[in-house]
XYZ file of C-alpha atoms in Angstrom:
719
model
C 50.396 82.987 77.253
C 52.100 80.026 75.032
C 51.710 76.710 76.260
C 54.577 73.960 74.563
C 54.742 70.550 74.765
C 57.488 68.437 73.702
C 57.186 64.889 72.793
C 60.975 63.871 73.680
C 59.986 63.963 77.938
C 56.654 65.525 77.572
C 58.255 68.725 78.762
C 55.769 71.425 79.738
C 57.234 74.882 79.137
C 54.669 78.307 79.549
C 56.537 81.409 77.901
C 55.605 85.244 78.550
C 56.375 88.427 76.176
C 59.235 89.061 78.754
C 60.695 92.361 79.249
C 63.831 93.846 76.596
C 67.072 93.088 78.620
C 70.618 91.640 77.208
C 71.121 88.238 78.311
C 69.503 86.415 80.938
C 67.982 87.089 84.324
C 67.185 84.575 86.371
C 63.785 84.643 88.609
C 61.851 82.791 90.919
C 59.606 81.269 88.752
C 61.559 81.127 85.656
C 63.706 83.402 83.264
C 64.154 86.586 81.010
C 65.794 86.080 77.761
C 67.167 89.093 75.363
C 68.764 89.202 72.373
C 70.222 91.780 70.298
C 69.671 91.332 66.380
C 68.981 94.140 63.963
C 68.849 92.535 60.230
C 67.993 89.162 61.532
C 64.641 87.876 60.049
C 63.696 85.456 62.756
C 65.130 84.837 65.881
C 64.133 81.464 68.258
C 65.384 79.995 71.980
C 66.461 76.408 72.304
C 66.831 74.785 75.723
C 69.158 71.822 76.382
C 68.846 69.288 79.491
C 72.792 68.469 78.684
C 75.323 70.437 76.783
C 76.143 67.472 74.742
C 72.337 66.809 73.565
C 71.911 67.628 69.876
C 68.145 67.781 70.423
C 66.463 70.386 72.657
C 63.498 69.513 75.184
C 62.216 73.420 74.057
C 62.174 75.380 71.256
C 60.209 78.293 70.282
C 60.164 81.394 67.747
C 59.966 84.669 68.987
C 57.074 86.348 67.960
C 58.129 90.129 66.160
C 54.748 91.526 67.778
C 55.065 90.295 71.398
C 58.967 89.364 71.742
C 60.562 92.433 70.813
C 61.145 95.690 70.904
C 63.290 97.946 69.091
C 65.916 95.389 68.320
C 66.049 93.619 71.406
C 64.450 90.291 70.869
C 63.012 88.863 74.266
C 61.151 86.085 76.242
C 60.292 85.216 79.488
C 60.222 80.966 79.920
C 58.613 79.449 83.309
C 60.459 76.440 84.847
C 64.167 77.594 83.828
C 66.443 76.735 86.679
C 70.598 76.985 86.922
C 72.191 74.569 85.259
C 70.117 73.981 81.763
C 71.621 74.801 78.429
C 70.377 77.213 76.069
C 70.997 78.590 72.519
C 70.138 81.026 70.040
C 69.153 80.796 66.275
C 69.009 84.043 63.794
C 67.731 83.536 60.230
C 68.405 86.486 58.094
C 70.423 87.015 55.034
C 73.670 85.259 54.359
C 75.634 87.618 52.077
C 79.081 88.085 52.980
C 80.033 90.749 50.505
C 77.483 92.794 52.384
C 78.624 91.791 56.013
C 75.615 89.358 56.403
C 76.541 86.140 57.825
C 73.175 85.241 59.200
C 72.595 80.807 59.189
C 69.905 79.594 61.015
C 71.368 76.233 61.450
C 73.998 77.642 63.730
C 73.084 77.312 67.577
C 74.834 80.660 69.190
C 76.264 81.336 71.947
C 74.643 84.360 74.311
C 77.103 86.783 74.241
C 75.853 87.673 78.301
C 76.390 83.969 79.116
C 78.537 83.199 82.178
C 79.269 79.897 82.078
C 80.041 77.755 78.261
C 79.483 74.154 79.003
C 81.081 71.310 77.281
C 84.482 71.463 74.796
C 84.433 73.978 71.933
C 86.766 72.077 68.517
C 87.477 74.526 66.475
C 88.162 70.968 63.759
C 84.503 70.672 63.734
C 82.880 71.795 60.363
C 79.262 71.966 61.940
C 80.367 75.703 63.601
C 81.229 77.099 60.577
C 78.631 79.023 58.468
C 80.003 78.045 55.018
C 81.108 74.626 53.987
C 85.166 74.196 54.569
C 85.594 72.178 51.814
C 84.191 74.298 49.014
C 85.963 76.094 46.702
C 83.938 79.230 46.939
C 85.266 79.165 50.703
C 83.205 81.647 53.179
C 80.783 82.525 49.943
C 79.455 79.272 50.357
C 76.942 78.195 52.937
C 76.440 75.305 55.243
C 73.381 73.781 56.368
C 75.198 71.266 59.399
C 73.452 72.006 62.774
C 76.058 73.282 65.362
C 74.018 72.185 68.241
C 76.190 68.563 67.272
C 78.775 70.188 68.825
C 78.600 70.127 72.478
C 79.523 73.437 73.407
C 76.527 75.949 74.920
C 75.491 78.405 76.865
C 74.608 77.476 80.485
C 72.776 79.650 83.026
C 73.966 80.532 86.523
C 73.406 82.436 88.756
C 76.591 84.991 89.968
C 74.587 86.653 92.656
C 73.928 83.729 94.779
C 77.791 83.543 95.863
C 78.028 84.377 99.625
C 81.122 87.369 99.536
C 80.997 87.322 103.485
C 82.066 90.585 104.621
C 84.337 91.262 101.546
C 86.029 94.511 100.819
C 88.102 95.576 98.141
C 91.897 97.019 99.279
C 91.351 100.468 97.488
C 94.836 100.859 97.584
C 95.729 104.238 95.419
C 97.482 103.904 91.938
C 100.521 105.180 93.413
C 100.799 102.302 96.007
C 100.097 99.467 93.888
C 102.927 97.041 92.973
C 101.540 95.066 90.357
C 102.554 91.119 90.065
C 101.517 89.942 86.308
C 101.032 86.627 86.584
C 99.365 83.616 84.695
C 96.695 81.667 86.804
C 98.024 78.251 85.376
C 101.362 78.576 84.670
C 102.450 80.028 87.903
C 101.398 76.482 89.557
C 101.190 74.230 87.070
C 104.736 72.638 87.460
C 105.268 70.149 89.506
C 107.770 71.421 92.140
C 105.338 74.411 92.930
C 104.525 72.852 96.550
C 100.326 73.091 95.969
C 97.563 69.884 95.674
C 95.503 71.858 92.808
C 98.181 72.782 90.739
C 96.922 74.854 87.662
C 93.819 75.984 88.850
C 92.191 79.069 90.653
C 92.559 76.562 93.855
C 96.281 76.065 92.974
C 96.809 80.432 93.523
C 94.442 80.313 96.711
C 97.379 77.985 97.925
C 100.473 80.500 96.742
C 99.020 83.805 98.610
C 101.440 83.269 101.454
C 104.198 83.311 99.002
C 102.695 86.597 97.338
C 102.571 88.386 100.722
C 105.614 87.543 101.233
C 107.259 88.941 98.382
C 105.201 91.321 99.544
C 103.537 92.607 96.167
C 99.785 94.073 96.952
C 98.127 93.509 93.120
C 98.008 90.924 90.979
C 97.046 90.908 87.135
C 95.748 87.941 85.735
C 96.448 86.980 82.120
C 92.872 86.372 80.169
C 90.265 84.486 82.302
C 87.301 85.442 80.175
C 86.231 82.140 78.180
C 88.444 80.882 75.769
C 89.787 77.573 73.506
C 93.003 76.532 74.858
C 93.452 73.554 72.257
C 92.659 76.835 69.365
C 96.129 76.370 67.990
C 96.792 74.220 64.743
C 100.973 74.436 65.292
C 103.069 71.350 65.628
C 106.538 71.445 67.981
C 108.455 70.668 65.263
C 111.332 69.472 68.068
C 108.945 67.348 70.474
C 105.841 67.128 67.713
C 103.081 67.715 70.810
C 100.169 69.936 69.486
C 100.953 73.193 70.455
C 98.313 75.193 72.347
C 96.469 78.782 73.208
C 97.715 79.162 76.661
C 97.267 82.713 77.295
C 94.058 82.942 76.698
C 94.097 86.059 74.289
C 91.460 85.084 72.489
C 88.094 84.962 74.186
C 85.004 83.606 73.032
C 82.793 86.348 74.876
C 83.590 89.285 77.533
C 81.221 87.864 80.283
C 82.079 84.138 80.810
C 84.689 82.584 83.117
C 87.169 80.164 81.823
C 87.066 76.560 83.013
C 90.583 75.879 81.834
C 91.614 76.897 84.961
C 88.794 75.044 87.311
C 89.477 72.303 89.484
C 87.432 69.176 88.832
C 84.493 68.661 86.367
C 81.376 70.151 87.868
C 80.245 72.961 85.441
C 79.999 76.249 87.386
C 82.542 75.756 89.841
C 84.805 77.930 87.533
C 82.776 80.707 88.597
C 82.807 79.725 92.455
C 85.999 78.948 92.021
C 87.127 82.239 90.584
C 85.023 84.557 93.574
C 86.863 82.345 95.577
C 89.709 83.533 94.478
C 89.031 87.125 94.690
C 87.608 86.702 97.968
C 90.903 85.242 99.598
C 93.349 87.545 97.750
C 91.627 90.442 99.451
C 91.119 89.197 102.881
C 95.048 89.090 102.609
C 95.253 92.520 101.377
C 95.938 91.708 97.704
C 94.070 93.648 94.928
C 92.692 91.721 91.646
C 93.413 93.238 88.165
C 91.965 91.104 85.053
C 93.934 91.327 81.924
C 91.193 91.944 79.611
C 90.529 91.497 75.976
C 87.995 93.368 74.424
C 89.554 94.328 70.744
C 88.355 91.031 69.109
C 86.871 87.249 69.415
C 87.868 83.904 68.706
C 85.545 84.068 66.099
C 88.618 85.397 63.492
C 88.459 86.370 59.827
C 85.974 85.321 57.132
C 87.207 82.039 57.418
C 86.796 81.456 61.069
C 83.446 79.616 62.774
C 80.131 81.196 63.654
C 79.768 81.110 67.379
C 77.818 84.285 68.585
C 78.715 87.294 67.119
C 78.915 86.681 63.380
C 76.110 85.072 63.584
C 74.246 87.690 65.469
C 75.157 90.846 63.938
C 78.309 90.479 62.163
C 77.998 94.024 60.693
C 77.342 96.025 63.797
C 79.916 93.992 66.412
C 82.987 93.490 63.990
C 84.914 96.268 61.958
C 84.863 95.728 58.411
C 86.237 96.797 54.948
C 84.594 99.180 53.820
C 85.258 98.431 50.383
C 84.395 94.577 51.178
C 82.379 93.857 53.744
C 83.241 89.923 53.380
C 86.813 91.233 54.863
C 87.503 92.099 58.507
C 90.081 95.164 59.593
C 92.413 93.328 61.218
C 93.788 96.017 63.867
C 94.066 93.274 66.667
C 97.059 90.987 64.599
C 94.437 88.125 65.466
C 91.506 88.277 62.338
C 88.996 90.683 63.140
C 88.529 94.051 65.163
C 85.462 94.379 67.689
C 83.325 97.633 66.539
C 83.588 99.280 69.859
C 82.309 102.911 68.459
C 79.004 101.080 67.946
C 76.675 101.664 71.074
C 75.141 98.282 70.794
C 79.054 97.552 71.396
C 80.282 99.916 73.708
C 76.939 99.202 75.926
C 78.169 95.242 75.805
C 81.605 96.254 77.334
C 80.562 98.756 79.914
C 77.953 95.982 80.856
C 80.960 93.268 80.635
C 83.089 95.763 83.240
C 80.344 96.417 85.280
C 79.694 92.709 85.646
C 83.132 91.587 87.008
C 83.341 94.501 89.084
C 79.990 94.352 91.286
C 79.448 90.176 90.414
C 83.136 89.392 90.733
C 84.688 91.864 92.663
C 87.705 92.419 90.878
C 89.576 95.855 91.421
C 90.779 96.798 88.250
C 91.404 96.152 84.110
C 94.107 95.804 82.059
C 92.829 96.509 78.617
C 94.754 94.158 75.970
C 95.724 96.769 72.635
C 93.701 99.248 74.158
C 94.517 101.975 71.652
C 91.816 99.848 69.621
C 88.756 100.998 71.706
C 90.070 104.582 71.267
C 89.278 104.214 67.480
C 86.396 105.533 64.965
C 84.701 103.184 63.019
C 87.541 104.276 60.457
C 90.415 103.535 62.290
C 91.134 107.080 63.286
C 92.260 107.527 66.915
C 89.500 109.652 68.962
C 90.515 108.994 72.212
C 88.493 111.782 74.102
C 85.618 110.593 72.302
C 85.598 107.232 72.295
C 84.932 104.233 74.488
C 87.684 104.639 76.551
C 86.049 108.178 77.769
C 83.340 106.044 78.458
C 84.901 103.721 80.577
C 86.788 106.203 82.610
C 83.613 108.163 83.248
C 81.277 105.457 84.169
C 79.880 105.969 88.006
C 79.945 101.741 89.059
C 83.326 101.997 87.943
C 84.507 104.720 89.923
C 87.606 103.730 91.951
C 88.628 100.696 89.784
C 91.819 100.872 88.022
C 92.014 101.238 84.490
C 95.194 100.456 82.717
C 95.838 100.793 79.105
C 98.459 98.863 76.273
C 98.605 101.723 74.796
C 99.466 100.491 71.112
C 97.554 97.752 68.630
C 98.875 95.689 65.602
C 97.740 98.258 63.128
C 100.735 100.792 64.023
C 99.213 102.392 66.405
C 101.104 103.718 69.385
C 99.092 106.193 72.001
C 101.097 106.199 74.910
C 100.421 109.305 76.854
C 97.287 110.427 74.882
C 94.589 108.406 76.528
C 91.105 110.008 78.407
C 92.254 111.349 82.083
C 91.629 108.237 84.794
C 93.877 105.721 82.520
C 97.289 104.268 83.709
C 99.352 103.102 81.119
C 101.683 100.792 80.107
C 104.940 102.750 79.573
C 106.813 100.601 76.781
C 109.198 103.900 76.275
C 110.215 102.737 80.292
C 111.108 99.338 79.215
C 113.125 99.746 76.204
C 114.805 102.443 77.605
C 116.448 100.626 80.912
C 116.964 97.705 78.985
C 119.364 99.908 77.233
C 121.000 101.886 79.559
C 121.492 98.752 81.682
C 122.895 96.719 78.432
C 125.381 99.565 78.098
C 124.084 101.258 74.985
C 124.956 104.590 74.408
C 122.777 108.028 73.928
C 120.121 106.703 76.919
C 121.180 108.508 79.623
C 118.842 111.596 79.444
C 115.813 109.582 78.578
C 116.584 107.726 81.213
C 116.184 110.445 83.517
C 112.586 111.166 81.943
C 111.417 107.812 82.249
C 112.891 107.572 86.085
C 111.335 110.907 86.954
C 107.384 109.644 85.855
C 107.962 110.128 81.949
C 106.249 113.689 82.060
C 106.789 114.003 78.562
C 104.141 111.690 78.212
C 101.824 112.502 81.292
C 101.989 115.596 82.490
C 99.121 116.737 80.770
C 95.403 116.835 81.357
C 96.148 116.474 84.876
C 97.295 113.227 84.746
C 100.142 112.094 87.356
C 103.490 110.060 87.047
C 101.884 107.301 88.703
C 99.562 106.994 85.145
C 102.874 105.376 84.078
C 102.909 102.120 84.610
C 106.671 100.856 84.816
C 107.876 97.312 83.649
C 111.092 95.923 82.247
C 109.247 92.777 81.309
C 106.091 91.446 80.661
C 104.602 88.365 79.450
C 105.019 89.086 76.028
C 108.785 89.064 75.290
C 112.106 88.011 77.185
C 111.583 87.139 81.238
C 114.408 89.290 82.848
C 116.349 86.289 83.505
C 116.625 85.501 79.590
C 117.221 89.304 78.951
C 120.704 89.101 80.648
C 120.994 85.414 79.181
C 120.507 85.747 75.546
C 121.240 87.823 72.965
C 118.413 86.482 70.379
C 114.986 84.798 70.689
C 114.811 80.796 70.525
C 111.067 80.537 69.406
C 111.860 77.422 67.005
C 109.369 74.961 69.228
C 106.508 78.128 68.703
C 106.514 75.724 65.265
C 106.687 79.434 63.031
C 110.509 79.103 62.081
C 111.533 81.165 65.148
C 109.798 84.014 62.670
C 107.287 84.747 65.854
C 108.221 87.309 68.545
C 109.887 90.621 68.725
C 113.261 90.755 67.416
C 113.659 94.452 69.576
C 114.623 92.550 72.903
C 117.853 94.744 73.995
C 119.018 92.051 75.698
C 122.857 90.525 75.850
C 123.971 87.086 77.297
C 127.291 88.108 78.603
C 129.550 85.302 76.850
C 127.443 82.297 76.617
C 123.743 82.094 75.072
C 121.960 80.554 77.094
C 122.151 78.837 80.653
C 125.512 77.879 81.734
C 127.497 77.060 85.254
C 129.981 79.908 84.012
C 129.802 81.400 87.931
C 131.347 84.205 86.826
C 128.796 85.021 84.196
C 125.789 83.890 86.826
C 126.976 86.682 89.098
C 127.277 89.054 86.256
C 123.471 88.273 85.268
C 122.238 88.385 88.619
C 123.802 92.075 88.851
C 122.268 93.330 85.710
C 118.446 91.675 87.409
C 119.432 93.272 90.806
C 119.784 96.870 88.550
C 116.877 96.475 86.540
C 115.351 95.789 89.994
C 116.393 98.322 91.985
C 115.787 101.070 88.748
C 111.964 99.829 88.679
C 111.408 100.503 92.628
C 113.320 103.796 92.404
C 111.272 105.411 89.316
C 108.163 107.417 89.971
C 105.635 105.676 88.078
C 103.558 102.071 89.110
C 105.776 99.193 88.771
C 104.713 95.881 87.780
C 107.210 92.822 87.747
C 106.384 89.850 86.020
C 105.839 86.100 87.514
C 108.832 84.424 88.471
C 111.234 87.122 87.741
C 111.907 87.616 91.150
C 113.730 84.278 91.237
C 115.265 84.089 88.067
C 112.564 82.164 85.856
C 113.661 81.194 82.108
C 112.068 80.500 79.512
C 114.727 79.382 77.631
C 115.129 82.054 75.342
C 111.103 81.844 73.878
C 110.046 85.310 74.071
C 106.734 84.383 72.507
C 105.669 81.604 74.696
C 101.555 81.827 74.245
C 101.630 77.972 72.461
C 103.845 75.989 75.207
C 102.306 74.564 78.099
C 105.021 72.977 79.352
C 108.230 73.327 80.946
C 109.281 76.280 78.816
C 107.026 78.618 80.502
C 105.602 76.683 83.722
C 106.982 78.734 86.743
C 110.236 76.389 88.051
C 109.606 77.129 91.303
C 113.223 75.277 92.161
C 114.909 78.479 91.075
C 113.587 80.251 94.097
C 116.046 78.330 96.674
C 118.799 78.882 93.711
C 118.250 82.501 93.101
C 117.693 83.326 96.794
C 119.845 86.605 96.596
C 118.004 87.718 94.291
C 114.489 87.033 95.848
C 115.386 88.521 99.177
C 116.930 91.306 97.059
C 113.609 92.220 95.318
C 111.262 91.467 98.479
C 113.823 93.940 100.348
C 113.377 96.719 97.333
C 109.373 96.166 97.637
C 109.451 96.798 100.901
C 111.914 99.690 100.370
C 110.026 101.578 98.174
C 106.561 100.856 100.268
C 108.649 102.628 103.086
C 109.408 105.547 100.948
C 106.790 108.063 99.718
C 109.544 109.477 97.491
C 109.230 107.461 95.147
C 105.253 107.298 94.961
C 104.774 110.915 94.539
C 101.179 112.258 93.618
C 102.606 115.553 91.336
C 105.528 115.793 88.676
C 109.391 116.789 90.268
C 109.759 120.584 89.067
C 113.329 120.580 90.020
C 112.605 123.708 92.579
C 113.136 123.906 96.426
C 109.400 123.922 97.107
C 109.909 123.922 100.966
C 112.639 126.029 101.395
C 114.865 123.845 103.363
C 117.750 124.410 100.485
C 117.115 121.094 98.671
C 115.215 120.960 95.338
C 112.509 118.354 95.416
C 115.060 116.616 92.897
C 118.352 117.598 91.685
C 120.829 115.254 88.903
C 124.298 114.800 89.500
C 127.196 112.797 87.477
C 130.333 112.107 88.950
C 130.672 115.563 90.240
C 127.564 116.905 92.317
C 125.297 118.900 89.979
C 127.131 118.086 86.869
C 124.878 114.975 85.052
C 126.606 113.929 81.804
C 123.739 113.677 79.596
C 125.861 113.111 76.384
C 125.760 110.566 74.255
C 129.321 108.319 75.244
C 127.326 109.049 78.852
C 126.472 105.567 80.620
C 126.039 106.773 84.276
C 123.193 109.300 86.165
C 122.776 110.329 89.706
C 119.810 111.983 91.907
C 118.658 113.064 94.759
C 115.291 113.161 95.632
C 114.278 115.467 98.931
C 112.294 113.837 101.772
C 110.856 117.014 102.694
C 108.766 117.941 99.283
C 104.784 116.979 101.484
C 103.322 114.438 99.665
C 99.422 113.371 100.108
C 99.491 110.309 101.559
C 102.508 110.212 103.902
C 102.016 110.667 107.473
C 105.440 112.688 107.981
C 109.031 113.555 105.965
C 110.702 111.045 104.353
C 114.444 110.357 103.894
C 116.366 112.396 101.408
C 117.674 109.958 99.016
C 120.722 109.680 96.538
C 120.865 106.914 93.798
C 123.801 106.307 91.365
C 123.750 104.144 88.493
C 127.015 103.016 86.956
C 126.037 101.103 83.292
C 129.708 101.557 82.729
C 132.269 98.619 82.407
C 134.790 100.175 84.803
C 134.314 101.429 88.034
C 133.692 105.208 88.742
C 133.761 107.162 91.883
C 130.925 109.378 92.316
C 131.224 112.331 94.830
C 128.149 112.730 96.630
C 126.070 116.278 97.345
C 126.701 117.474 101.002
C 123.653 117.639 103.426
C 122.110 120.940 104.938
C 121.459 120.209 109.034
C 124.242 118.300 109.579
C 122.169 115.105 108.057
C 124.496 112.102 106.804
C 124.195 109.283 104.241
C 123.545 105.934 104.931
C 124.105 103.324 102.459
C 121.464 100.473 101.870
C 122.244 99.180 98.549
C 125.142 98.008 96.072
C 124.156 95.620 94.036
C 127.775 94.621 92.966
C 127.981 93.338 96.569
C 126.612 89.888 97.065
C 123.976 88.637 99.384
C 123.446 89.898 102.189
C 125.174 92.678 101.902
C 123.507 94.278 98.716
C 120.897 95.524 100.285
C 121.001 96.342 104.261
C 118.519 96.442 106.703
C 120.380 98.295 108.727
C 122.310 100.672 106.653
C 125.832 101.766 107.569
C 127.037 105.246 107.419
C 129.172 106.552 104.820
C 132.992 108.208 106.327
C 133.069 110.519 103.626
C 132.007 111.970 100.728
C 132.746 109.676 97.869
C 131.825 105.959 96.833
C 133.124 104.164 94.649
C 130.648 102.308 92.211
C 131.256 98.879 90.606
C 131.166 98.678 87.010
C 127.447 97.871 86.319
C 126.300 98.697 89.558
C 123.599 101.010 91.260
C 123.639 102.250 94.819
C 120.863 103.725 96.878
C 121.661 105.973 100.254
C 119.041 107.679 102.139
C 119.386 110.344 105.026
C 119.474 110.436 108.503
């Protein structure tokens, strides 16, 4: 045991050997600290009274003999308590060409810290390991002390929160209806009618709205700690500085962002997020986090030294084989996490376990998840990768795992993820957009997507609900913009409209952008109803983007990551303006919930499973049993048997008939006859105005023909 006396406030601390673990563990008489570094030669820890202090109240150099087990450096310090700030310094070689970027002048953040205090400023030269003005760039060395930056790890105990009797709703995957949303943007507008706009608390105030809509899971865009000011661009139209409001640039993987905290009290971001989860659970709504484990905010070789780069650069990141000065960039953001390394795998698993066990979340959507399925050479190894470890982890059992199955390096592995993973289905999105727009050559593929994409997911014991179906997401046009713009309009992003995808498969129906033309508005609303109809009757797991249910617009911006303003804020006045679309969406969500036929736990066979004379699914055209899958076809009909027994259904369902007409003219469909004197009843006709577009009391069909209007959809049920 060693006693340390500091002159500043005559503070006395006692240290002990401690035990090998990563992060910090608070105990009754102090705290144990642990850190991984393999090539670091010297490690020290500093304790600060306040995050803005540039001088510590305590500094201790760890002893290699007593404070090191393997590659874990550890120490126990007495009299440490919640709210104190701390940081690590690691000395070692600074040889960027060999992958080493140690710099003892950088106070490093703890990768396992639950809270960061202060404000990170990327223009502050002291946080960089090199001299930014040197012609040698990152080959130079910066001796400025980054403790002056005023951004530090803060000690916080997440176990103290009172969860009361919190329970996970635990919905089966095939029962989920996901609502993708951003905590700040959802309530930031002054017409959101919440007291705590743009915060965790503000979202709690909107829970009644989410219940009214009928969704049962929210997918929250990133809440890992990030710097919202991390964007050098200027809006060329207004002159305002742009932001990084989406949050896809994490500083670490355990800390909750304070960007959505109400008030200034350090630590309240954790408590307020826990409050949010608890309140959502009380209202039977699950919480899925959009997580970014593929890269960090440290960027490329010209980025700052915040944590991983200064701890063990060549372990935490994938470096170029021919010159380790440079980083692999599968993420498109400057660096790529080395998820194939055991230490990094363990950190990511520890992070996931933390969010499940201590923050009570129900699932995760993994941004650019295919990166986690690559080895250190960048090759896809799926079942042999971290992805398999995550799916098999016992603590994560029952947790929803959703992958974005592509990355910025050209990898596209939708359908190839290990058993246990659901995946965003980009093919569903693109095919449905093309069909509704009226593109030729889409009908055959549309049938495959509606059936749960068996071409992608009917392997290795996977199910239809492993396909996450969506028309829109945060990344791209909103649904209203999809029917209002032929081209993206990202001029305000400061990148000369070069950012954002050009593959939107959109159409404006006569006028680019907003219009007062009632005929065009009516057609656009009908197309949105067609989108919602196809989404809700398809096998798989549906996801809706926030605000699409009442025609939210981003004014043609399909990459609004940097817009913290009216462009991306949800405009709640549109809920009343487009009440008919909102009511239709709400009714379709409820309709899906009532009918197990849309939530099957196995793929269709096209066979009569129950001997009732009706196969589990049949495909039709304008004539029964004669679908037109030809190139020029723009219509499709199908019938699902309600008597095919489905796990989780208490009783047999109705037979359901759906007809989709993307043709510019009306088509008359002959409806298949039903056995046992059953009759067809009309529920949905998207050509009708509210409230006749969706009938809560279906009306009987008087004959076996139905005239489906141009660009319209119908749904019939049997009774």
